[in-house]
Amino acid sequence: MRTWTTKSTHLGGWCCLFVSFGWINCIGVFQEYYQENLLRGYSSSTISWIPSLELFMMFFGGPFFGKTFDSFGPRGLLAAGTVLHVLGLMMTSLSTKYYQILLAQGVCSALGASAVFFAAMSSTGTWFFKKRATAFGTIASGSSLGGVIFPIMVSKLIPKIGFPWTMRSAAFLILGMCAIANLTVKSRLTPRRKKVDVMEFIRPLKEPAFAITCAGAFLFFFGTFLPFNYVILQALSHGMSLNLSIYVIPMLNAASIFGRILPGIVADRIGRFNVMIMTTAFSTIIVLGLWLPSASNAPIIVFCVLYGFSSGAFVSMLPSLVAQISPIREIGVRNGTIFLCVACAGLTGNPIGGALLSNDHGNFLHMQIFCGVTMAAGTCTFIAARWVQCGFQLKVI
C-alpha cells in the first residue's frame, strides 16, 4: 500500500509541477506578446513587473503554505490552489488593462500555482530519504515539460483563437492536471496543528549552513529568470524569424527536463551541495561566455539548450538541500523560508533587467552582465555553505 501511495504521490507531484512552475516557465512568451500587442504603450521594465510579480507570488506563499502543510497536510492546499490558479487565468482572459492583468495573472493565478507547488514539494519530501534528490528531480521534470507545451500552445493559439480563449484553454488544461493531483498527492506524516509562530521561519536562519544556503538561493535567482524573460526579445532583435522565436523557450525548457533529472541522480551519489555548485557554476559560465556574445540564431539556440540543462537543476535541487540540513518535521516551514528569499529575488530581478535594457535603448549587454554576475555570486555563496559543513574536504555533502 505504501509503495502505491509513494508512486501516486510522485505522479500527482509531477502534475503539480507541470501546471505551476511549468506555467511560470513560459513568462517570456507573455513579455513578448504584451510588449508587442496588448500593452505596447508601456515600457519593457513596466511590463516586466507582471512576470516578476508572478515569480514573487509563486514563492512568496512559501512560509504560509509550508506552515499550512505542516499543520493540515496537502489536501486543502491543493484544492485552494486549483481554484485560485484557474480563476486567475480565467480573469486574465477578460482583462484588457495593465492593472487587471497584473492582479489576475500576477497575483491570483500565481498564488494558486504557489499553493499547488508547495503541496507537491513538501509531500514528496516526506516519502523519500536516500534518493530524495532523484525524486525531486523527477517531479520537477513536469515543470520542464509544462515549459515546453505551454509556450507553444500560447504562441500558436493566440493568432488562431485570440488571447482570451487561449488563456481559457490553458486554464482548462491546468484544471484537468490539478484534478489528478488532488486525487493522488498525500503526505507520509500525520499533520500536527500548532499555533503560528513567526520565529519558526526565522529561527533556522541562526544555523550557518541554512542561512548561507538561503543567501545563495537569493543571489542566484536574481539572474536565473532573466534569460527566460528576455531571450525571445534578444533573438528577435538579432534577426531571428518570429516563427523560429516561438520555439526558443520550449527548447530551453526541453533541455531542462534532463537538467531536472540527471543532476538529481548524480547528487544522490556524490552529494547534493557538490552537484548544486557544479551546475550553478556551469550556468554562470554559459551566461557570460555564450549568451553575452550571441548575435545570431545558432549561438542563441545553443545557449538555450545548455542553459536549460544547467539551470534546470536549481529548482529541483534546492528542496533537497533544505531537506538534507533540516529535521523532517520542519521541511515545510524551511522550504517556505528559503523560497521567500527566492521570491524577493524574483520580484526585483526582472524589473532591474528591464530597466537596464531600457536605459541602454534596447542593448542587452548590461542586463546580461547583471545576470551573470549575480549568478556567480550565488555560486560562490553555495561554496561557502558547503565549506561551513565540511571545509574543503573532498567528500559527499
Coordinates of N, CA and C in Angstrom, one line a residue, residues 123-333:
S123 N 5.1 17.3 0.2 CA 4.6 15.9 0.3 C 5.7 15.0 -0.2
T124 N 6.3 15.3 -1.3 CA 7.4 14.4 -1.9 C 8.5 14.2 -0.9
G125 N 8.9 15.3 -0.2 CA 10.0 15.3 0.8 C 9.7 14.3 1.9
T126 N 8.4 14.0 2.2 CA 8.2 13.1 3.3 C 8.3 11.6 3.0
W127 N 8.3 11.3 1.7 CA 8.3 9.9 1.2 C 9.7 9.4 0.8
F128 N 10.7 10.3 0.6 CA 12.0 9.9 0.1 C 13.1 10.3 1.0
F129 N 14.1 9.5 1.2 CA 15.2 9.8 2.0 C 16.5 9.6 1.3
K130 N 16.9 8.3 0.9 CA 18.1 8.1 0.3 C 18.2 8.6 -1.1
K131 N 17.1 8.6 -1.8 CA 17.0 9.1 -3.2 C 16.2 10.3 -3.3
R132 N 16.3 11.2 -2.4 CA 15.5 12.4 -2.3 C 15.7 13.3 -3.5
A133 N 17.0 13.5 -3.8 CA 17.3 14.4 -5.0 C 16.8 13.9 -6.3
T134 N 16.8 12.6 -6.4 CA 16.3 11.9 -7.6 C 14.8 12.1 -7.7
A135 N 14.1 12.0 -6.6 CA 12.6 12.1 -6.5 C 12.2 13.6 -6.9
F136 N 12.9 14.5 -6.3 CA 12.6 15.9 -6.6 C 12.9 16.2 -8.0
G137 N 14.0 15.7 -8.6 CA 14.3 15.9 -10.0 C 13.3 15.4 -10.9
T138 N 12.7 14.2 -10.6 CA 11.7 13.5 -11.4 C 10.5 14.3 -11.5
I139 N 10.0 14.8 -10.3 CA 8.7 15.5 -10.3 C 8.9 16.9 -10.9
A140 N 10.1 17.5 -10.8 CA 10.4 18.8 -11.3 C 10.5 18.7 -12.8
S141 N 10.7 17.5 -13.4 CA 10.7 17.4 -14.9 C 9.3 17.8 -15.4
G142 N 8.3 17.7 -14.6 CA 7.0 18.1 -15.0 C 6.9 19.6 -15.4
S143 N 7.7 20.4 -14.6 CA 7.8 21.8 -14.9 C 8.4 22.1 -16.2
S144 N 9.4 21.2 -16.6 CA 10.1 21.4 -17.8 C 9.2 21.1 -19.0
L145 N 8.4 20.0 -18.9 CA 7.5 19.6 -20.0 C 6.4 20.7 -20.1
G146 N 5.9 21.2 -18.9 CA 5.0 22.3 -19.0 C 5.6 23.5 -19.7
G147 N 6.8 23.7 -19.4 CA 7.5 24.8 -20.1 C 7.8 24.6 -21.5
V148 N 7.6 23.4 -22.0 CA 7.7 23.1 -23.5 C 6.3 23.3 -24.1
I149 N 5.3 22.7 -23.4 CA 3.9 22.7 -24.0 C 3.3 24.1 -24.0
F150 N 3.3 24.7 -22.8 CA 2.6 26.0 -22.6 C 3.0 27.1 -23.6
P151 N 4.4 27.3 -23.8 CA 4.7 28.4 -24.7 C 4.3 28.2 -26.1
I152 N 4.4 26.9 -26.6 CA 4.0 26.6 -28.0 C 2.5 26.7 -28.1
M153 N 1.8 26.2 -27.1 CA 0.3 26.3 -27.0 C -0.1 27.7 -27.1
V154 N 0.4 28.6 -26.3 CA 0.0 30.0 -26.2 C 0.4 30.7 -27.5
S155 N 1.6 30.5 -28.0 CA 2.0 31.2 -29.2 C 1.2 30.8 -30.5
K156 N 0.9 29.5 -30.5 CA 0.1 29.0 -31.7 C -1.4 29.4 -31.6
L157 N -1.9 29.4 -30.4 CA -3.4 29.6 -30.3 C -3.8 31.1 -30.4
I158 N -2.9 32.0 -29.9 CA -3.3 33.4 -29.9 C -3.7 33.9 -31.3
P159 N -2.9 33.6 -32.4 CA -3.3 34.0 -33.7 C -4.5 33.4 -34.2
K160 N -4.9 32.2 -33.7 CA -6.0 31.4 -34.3 C -7.3 31.7 -33.5
I161 N -7.3 31.7 -32.2 CA -8.5 31.9 -31.5 C -8.5 33.1 -30.6
G162 N -7.4 33.9 -30.6 CA -7.4 35.1 -29.8 C -6.8 34.9 -28.4
F163 N -6.4 35.9 -27.8 CA -5.8 35.9 -26.4 C -6.8 35.4 -25.4
P164 N -8.1 35.8 -25.3 CA -9.0 35.4 -24.3 C -9.2 33.9 -24.3
W165 N -9.5 33.3 -25.5 CA -9.7 31.8 -25.5 C -8.4 31.0 -25.3
T166 N -7.3 31.6 -25.6 CA -6.0 30.9 -25.4 C -5.8 30.8 -23.9
M167 N -6.1 31.8 -23.1 CA -6.0 31.7 -21.7 C -7.0 30.8 -21.1
R168 N -8.2 30.7 -21.6 CA -9.2 29.8 -21.1 C -8.8 28.4 -21.4
S169 N -8.2 28.1 -22.6 CA -7.8 26.8 -23.0 C -6.7 26.3 -22.0
A170 N -5.8 27.2 -21.7 CA -4.7 26.9 -20.8 C -5.3 26.6 -19.4
A171 N -6.3 27.3 -19.0 CA -6.9 27.1 -17.7 C -7.6 25.8 -17.6
F172 N -8.3 25.4 -18.7 CA -8.9 24.0 -18.7 C -7.9 22.9 -18.6
L173 N -6.8 23.0 -19.3 CA -5.7 22.0 -19.2 C -5.2 21.9 -17.8
I174 N -5.0 23.1 -17.2 CA -4.5 23.1 -15.8 C -5.5 22.5 -14.8
L175 N -6.8 22.8 -15.1 CA -7.8 22.2 -14.2 C -7.8 20.7 -14.3
G176 N -7.6 20.1 -15.5 CA -7.5 18.6 -15.6 C -6.4 18.0 -14.9
M177 N -5.2 18.7 -15.0 CA -4.0 18.2 -14.3 C -4.1 18.3 -12.8
C178 N -4.7 19.4 -12.4 CA -4.9 19.6 -10.9 C -5.9 18.6 -10.3
A179 N -6.8 18.2 -11.1 CA -7.8 17.1 -10.7 C -7.0 15.8 -10.3
I180 N -6.1 15.5 -11.2 CA -5.3 14.3 -10.9 C -4.5 14.4 -9.7
A181 N -3.9 15.6 -9.5 CA -3.1 15.9 -8.3 C -3.9 15.8 -7.0
N182 N -5.1 16.4 -7.1 CA -5.9 16.4 -5.9 C -6.3 15.0 -5.4
L183 N -6.3 14.0 -6.4 CA -6.7 12.7 -6.1 C -5.5 11.8 -5.6
T184 N -4.3 12.2 -5.9 CA -3.2 11.3 -5.7 C -2.1 11.8 -4.7
V185 N -2.0 13.1 -4.5 CA -0.9 13.6 -3.6 C -1.3 13.4 -2.2
K186 N -0.4 12.7 -1.4 CA -0.6 12.5 0.0 C 0.8 12.7 0.8
S187 N 0.7 13.0 2.0 CA 1.9 13.1 2.9 C 2.0 11.9 3.7
R188 N 3.3 11.5 4.0 CA 3.5 10.3 4.9 C 3.3 10.7 6.3
L189 N 3.4 12.0 6.7 CA 3.3 12.4 8.1 C 1.9 12.8 8.4
T190 N 1.5 12.5 9.7 CA 0.2 13.0 10.2 C 0.3 14.4 10.5
P191 N -0.6 15.3 10.0 CA -0.5 16.7 10.3 C -0.5 17.0 11.8
R192 N 0.3 17.9 12.3 CA 0.3 18.4 13.7 C -0.1 19.9 13.7
R193 N -1.2 20.2 14.3 CA -1.7 21.6 14.3 C -1.0 22.3 15.5
K194 N -0.3 23.4 15.1 CA 0.3 24.3 16.1 C 0.0 25.7 15.8
K195 N 0.1 26.5 16.9 CA -0.1 28.0 16.7 C 1.0 28.5 15.8
V196 N 0.6 29.6 15.0 CA 1.5 30.2 14.1 C 2.5 31.0 14.9
D197 N 3.8 30.7 14.7 CA 4.9 31.3 15.4 C 5.9 31.8 14.3
V198 N 6.0 33.1 14.2 CA 6.9 33.7 13.2 C 8.3 33.3 13.4
M199 N 8.7 33.0 14.6 CA 10.0 32.6 14.9 C 10.4 31.3 14.3
E200 N 9.4 30.5 14.0 CA 9.6 29.2 13.3 C 10.3 29.4 11.9
F201 N 10.0 30.5 11.3 CA 10.6 30.8 10.0 C 11.9 31.5 10.1
I202 N 12.1 32.2 11.2 CA 13.4 33.0 11.4 C 14.4 32.1 12.1
R203 N 14.0 31.3 13.1 CA 14.9 30.5 13.9 C 16.0 29.7 13.1
P204 N 15.5 29.0 12.0 CA 16.5 28.3 11.2 C 17.7 29.1 10.6
L205 N 17.4 30.4 10.5 CA 18.5 31.3 9.9 C 19.7 31.5 10.9
K206 N 19.5 31.0 12.1 CA 20.6 31.0 13.1 C 21.6 29.9 12.8
E207 N 21.2 28.9 12.0 CA 22.1 27.9 11.6 C 22.9 28.3 10.4
P208 N 24.2 28.4 10.5 CA 25.1 28.9 9.4 C 24.8 28.3 8.0
A209 N 24.7 26.9 8.0 CA 24.5 26.2 6.7 C 23.2 26.6 6.0
F210 N 22.2 26.7 6.8 CA 20.9 27.1 6.2 C 20.8 28.6 5.8
A211 N 21.4 29.4 6.7 CA 21.4 30.9 6.4 C 22.2 31.2 5.1
I212 N 23.3 30.5 4.9 CA 24.1 30.8 3.8 C 23.5 30.2 2.5
T213 N 22.9 29.0 2.7 CA 22.1 28.4 1.5 C 21.0 29.3 1.1
C214 N 20.3 30.0 2.0 CA 19.3 31.0 1.7 C 19.9 32.1 0.9
A215 N 21.0 32.6 1.3 CA 21.7 33.7 0.7 C 22.1 33.3 -0.8
G216 N 22.6 32.1 -0.9 CA 23.0 31.6 -2.2 C 21.8 31.5 -3.2
A217 N 20.7 31.0 -2.6 CA 19.5 30.9 -3.5 C 19.0 32.3 -3.9
F218 N 19.0 33.3 -3.0 CA 18.6 34.6 -3.3 C 19.5 35.2 -4.4
L219 N 20.8 35.1 -4.3 CA 21.7 35.7 -5.3 C 21.6 35.1 -6.6
F220 N 21.5 33.7 -6.6 CA 21.5 33.0 -7.9 C 20.2 33.3 -8.6
F221 N 19.1 33.4 -7.9 CA 17.8 33.6 -8.5 C 17.6 35.0 -9.0
F222 N 18.4 35.9 -8.6 CA 18.4 37.3 -9.1 C 18.5 37.2 -10.6
G223 N 19.4 36.3 -11.1 CA 19.6 36.3 -12.5 C 19.0 35.1 -13.3
T224 N 18.5 34.1 -12.6 CA 18.1 32.9 -13.2 C 17.0 33.1 -14.3
F225 N 16.0 33.9 -14.0 CA 14.9 34.0 -14.9 C 15.1 35.1 -16.0
L226 N 16.1 35.8 -16.0 CA 16.3 36.9 -17.0 C 16.4 36.3 -18.4
P227 N 17.1 35.2 -18.6 CA 17.1 34.5 -19.9 C 15.7 34.1 -20.3
F228 N 14.9 33.5 -19.4 CA 13.6 33.0 -19.7 C 12.7 34.2 -20.2
N229 N 12.9 35.4 -19.5 CA 12.1 36.5 -19.8 C 12.5 37.3 -21.0
Y230 N 13.8 37.3 -21.4 CA 14.3 38.3 -22.4 C 14.9 37.6 -23.6
V231 N 15.1 36.3 -23.6 CA 15.8 35.7 -24.7 C 15.0 35.8 -26.0
I232 N 13.7 35.7 -26.0 CA 12.9 35.9 -27.2 C 13.1 37.3 -27.8
L233 N 13.0 38.3 -26.9 CA 13.2 39.7 -27.4 C 14.6 39.8 -28.0
Q234 N 15.6 39.2 -27.3 CA 17.0 39.3 -27.8 C 17.1 38.6 -29.1
A235 N 16.5 37.5 -29.3 CA 16.6 36.7 -30.5 C 16.0 37.5 -31.7
L236 N 14.8 38.1 -31.4 CA 14.2 38.9 -32.5 C 15.0 40.1 -32.8
S237 N 15.7 40.7 -31.8 CA 16.5 41.9 -32.1 C 17.7 41.6 -33.0
H238 N 18.1 40.3 -33.0 CA 19.3 39.9 -33.8 C 18.8 39.2 -35.1
G239 N 17.6 39.4 -35.4 CA 17.1 38.9 -36.7 C 16.5 37.6 -36.8
M240 N 16.2 36.9 -35.7 CA 15.6 35.6 -35.7 C 14.1 35.8 -36.2
S241 N 13.6 34.9 -37.0 CA 12.3 35.0 -37.5 C 11.3 34.7 -36.4
L242 N 10.1 35.3 -36.5 CA 9.0 35.1 -35.5 C 8.7 33.7 -35.4
N243 N 8.6 32.9 -36.5 CA 8.2 31.5 -36.4 C 9.2 30.7 -35.6
L244 N 10.5 31.0 -35.8 CA 11.6 30.3 -35.0 C 11.6 30.7 -33.6
S245 N 11.4 32.0 -33.3 CA 11.5 32.5 -31.9 C 10.4 31.9 -31.0
I246 N 9.3 31.4 -31.6 CA 8.3 30.7 -30.8 C 8.8 29.5 -30.1
Y247 N 9.9 28.9 -30.7 CA 10.4 27.6 -30.1 C 11.6 27.8 -29.2
V248 N 12.0 29.1 -29.0 CA 13.2 29.4 -28.2 C 13.0 28.9 -26.7
I249 N 11.9 29.4 -26.1 CA 11.6 29.0 -24.7 C 11.3 27.5 -24.6
P250 N 10.5 26.9 -25.5 CA 10.4 25.4 -25.5 C 11.7 24.6 -25.6
M251 N 12.6 25.1 -26.4 CA 13.9 24.4 -26.5 C 14.6 24.5 -25.1
L252 N 14.6 25.7 -24.5 CA 15.2 25.9 -23.2 C 14.6 24.9 -22.2
N253 N 13.3 24.9 -22.2 CA 12.6 24.0 -21.2 C 12.8 22.5 -21.5
A254 N 12.8 22.2 -22.8 CA 13.0 20.8 -23.1 C 14.4 20.3 -22.6
A255 N 15.4 21.1 -22.8 CA 16.7 20.7 -22.2 C 16.7 20.6 -20.7
S256 N 15.9 21.4 -20.1 CA 15.8 21.4 -18.6 C 15.2 20.1 -18.1
I257 N 14.5 19.4 -18.9 CA 14.0 18.1 -18.5 C 15.1 17.2 -18.0
F258 N 16.2 17.1 -18.8 CA 17.4 16.4 -18.4 C 18.1 17.0 -17.3
G259 N 18.1 18.4 -17.2 CA 18.7 19.1 -16.1 C 18.0 18.9 -14.8
R260 N 16.7 18.6 -14.8 CA 16.0 18.3 -13.6 C 16.3 16.9 -13.1
I261 N 16.4 16.0 -14.0 CA 16.5 14.6 -13.5 C 17.9 14.1 -13.3
L262 N 18.8 14.3 -14.3 CA 20.2 13.7 -14.2 C 21.0 14.2 -13.1
P263 N 21.0 15.6 -12.8 CA 21.8 16.0 -11.7 C 21.3 15.5 -10.4
G264 N 20.0 15.2 -10.2 CA 19.5 14.7 -9.0 C 20.0 13.2 -8.8
I265 N 20.0 12.5 -9.9 CA 20.5 11.1 -9.8 C 22.0 11.1 -9.3
V266 N 22.8 12.0 -10.0 CA 24.2 12.1 -9.6 C 24.4 12.6 -8.2
A267 N 23.5 13.6 -7.8 CA 23.6 14.2 -6.5 C 23.4 13.2 -5.4
D268 N 22.6 12.2 -5.5 CA 22.4 11.2 -4.5 C 23.6 10.3 -4.4
R269 N 24.5 10.3 -5.3 CA 25.7 9.5 -5.3 C 26.9 10.3 -4.8
I270 N 27.1 11.6 -5.3 CA 28.3 12.3 -5.0 C 28.0 13.6 -4.1
G271 N 26.8 13.8 -3.7 CA 26.5 14.9 -2.8 C 25.7 16.0 -3.4
R272 N 24.6 16.5 -2.7 CA 23.7 17.4 -3.3 C 24.3 18.8 -3.4
F273 N 25.1 19.2 -2.4 CA 25.8 20.5 -2.4 C 26.8 20.5 -3.5
N274 N 27.5 19.4 -3.7 CA 28.5 19.3 -4.7 C 28.0 19.5 -6.1
V275 N 26.8 18.9 -6.4 CA 26.2 19.0 -7.7 C 25.6 20.4 -7.9
M276 N 25.0 20.9 -6.8 CA 24.5 22.3 -6.9 C 25.5 23.3 -7.3
I277 N 26.7 23.2 -6.7 CA 27.8 24.1 -7.0 C 28.3 23.9 -8.5
M278 N 28.3 22.7 -8.9 CA 28.8 22.4 -10.3 C 27.8 23.0 -11.3
T279 N 26.5 22.8 -11.1 CA 25.5 23.2 -12.1 C 25.3 24.7 -12.1
T280 N 25.4 25.4 -10.9 CA 25.3 26.8 -10.9 C 26.5 27.5 -11.5
A281 N 27.7 26.9 -11.3 CA 28.9 27.4 -11.9 C 28.8 27.3 -13.4
F282 N 28.3 26.2 -13.9 CA 28.2 26.0 -15.3 C 27.2 27.0 -15.9
S283 N 26.1 27.2 -15.2 CA 25.1 28.2 -15.7 C 25.7 29.6 -15.8
T284 N 26.5 30.0 -14.8 CA 27.2 31.3 -14.9 C 28.1 31.4 -16.1
I285 N 28.9 30.3 -16.3 CA 29.8 30.3 -17.5 C 29.1 30.4 -18.8
I286 N 27.9 29.7 -18.9 CA 27.2 29.8 -20.1 C 26.6 31.2 -20.4
V287 N 26.1 31.8 -19.3 CA 25.6 33.2 -19.5 C 26.7 34.2 -19.9
L288 N 27.8 34.2 -19.2 CA 28.9 35.1 -19.5 C 29.7 34.8 -20.8
G289 N 29.8 33.5 -21.0 CA 30.7 33.0 -22.1 C 30.0 32.8 -23.4
L290 N 28.6 32.6 -23.4 CA 27.9 32.3 -24.6 C 26.8 33.2 -24.9
W291 N 25.9 33.5 -23.9 CA 24.8 34.4 -24.1 C 25.3 35.8 -24.4
L292 N 26.3 36.2 -23.7 CA 26.8 37.6 -23.8 C 27.2 38.0 -25.2
P293 N 28.0 37.1 -25.9 CA 28.4 37.4 -27.2 C 27.5 37.0 -28.3
S294 N 26.4 36.3 -28.0 CA 25.5 35.7 -29.0 C 24.8 36.8 -29.8
A295 N 24.9 36.7 -31.2 CA 24.3 37.7 -32.0 C 23.7 37.1 -33.3
S296 N 23.5 35.8 -33.3 CA 22.8 35.2 -34.4 C 22.1 33.9 -33.9
N297 N 21.3 33.3 -34.8 CA 20.4 32.2 -34.4 C 21.2 31.0 -33.7
A298 N 22.3 30.6 -34.4 CA 22.9 29.4 -33.9 C 23.4 29.5 -32.4
P299 N 24.2 30.5 -32.1 CA 24.6 30.6 -30.7 C 23.5 30.8 -29.7
I300 N 22.5 31.5 -30.1 CA 21.3 31.7 -29.2 C 20.6 30.4 -28.9
I301 N 20.5 29.6 -29.9 CA 19.8 28.3 -29.7 C 20.7 27.3 -28.9
V302 N 22.0 27.4 -29.2 CA 22.9 26.6 -28.3 C 22.9 27.0 -26.9
F303 N 22.9 28.3 -26.7 CA 22.8 28.8 -25.3 C 21.5 28.3 -24.6
C304 N 20.4 28.4 -25.3 CA 19.1 28.0 -24.7 C 19.2 26.5 -24.3
V305 N 19.8 25.7 -25.1 CA 19.9 24.2 -24.8 C 20.8 24.0 -23.6
L306 N 21.9 24.6 -23.6 CA 22.9 24.4 -22.5 C 22.4 25.1 -21.2
Y307 N 21.8 26.3 -21.3 CA 21.3 26.9 -20.1 C 20.1 26.2 -19.5
G308 N 19.3 25.7 -20.4 CA 18.1 25.0 -20.0 C 18.5 23.8 -19.1
F309 N 19.6 23.1 -19.6 CA 20.1 21.9 -18.8 C 20.7 22.3 -17.5
S310 N 21.5 23.3 -17.5 CA 22.3 23.7 -16.3 C 21.4 24.4 -15.2
S311 N 20.5 25.3 -15.7 CA 19.7 26.0 -14.7 C 18.5 25.1 -14.3
G312 N 18.2 24.1 -15.0 CA 17.1 23.2 -14.6 C 17.4 22.5 -13.3
A313 N 18.6 22.3 -12.9 CA 18.9 21.6 -11.7 C 18.6 22.5 -10.5
F314 N 18.6 23.8 -10.6 CA 18.5 24.7 -9.4 C 17.2 24.4 -8.7
V315 N 16.0 24.5 -9.4 CA 14.7 24.3 -8.7 C 14.6 22.9 -8.1
S316 N 15.0 21.9 -8.9 CA 14.8 20.6 -8.4 C 15.8 20.2 -7.2
M317 N 17.0 20.8 -7.2 CA 18.0 20.5 -6.2 C 17.7 21.3 -4.9
L318 N 17.2 22.5 -5.0 CA 17.1 23.4 -3.8 C 16.3 22.7 -2.7
P319 N 15.1 22.1 -2.9 CA 14.4 21.5 -1.8 C 15.2 20.3 -1.2
S320 N 16.0 19.6 -2.0 CA 16.8 18.5 -1.5 C 17.9 19.0 -0.6
L321 N 18.4 20.2 -0.9 CA 19.4 20.8 0.0 C 18.8 21.2 1.3
V322 N 17.6 21.7 1.3 CA 16.9 22.1 2.5 C 16.6 20.9 3.3
A323 N 16.1 19.8 2.7 CA 15.8 18.6 3.4 C 17.0 18.0 4.0
Q324 N 18.1 18.1 3.4 CA 19.4 17.5 3.9 C 19.9 18.1 5.2
I325 N 19.6 19.4 5.3 CA 20.1 20.1 6.5 C 19.0 20.5 7.5
S326 N 17.8 19.8 7.4 CA 16.7 20.2 8.2 C 16.1 18.9 8.9
P327 N 15.5 19.1 10.1 CA 14.7 18.0 10.7 C 13.5 17.8 9.8
I328 N 13.0 16.5 9.7 CA 11.9 16.2 8.8 C 10.7 17.0 9.1
R329 N 10.4 17.2 10.4 CA 9.2 17.9 10.8 C 9.2 19.4 10.4
E330 N 10.4 19.9 10.0 CA 10.5 21.3 9.7 C 10.7 21.6 8.2
I331 N 10.6 20.5 7.4 CA 10.8 20.7 5.9 C 9.9 21.7 5.3
G332 N 8.6 21.6 5.6 CA 7.6 22.5 5.1 C 7.9 24.0 5.4
V333 N 8.2 24.3 6.7 CA 8.5 25.6 7.1 C 9.8 26.1 6.5

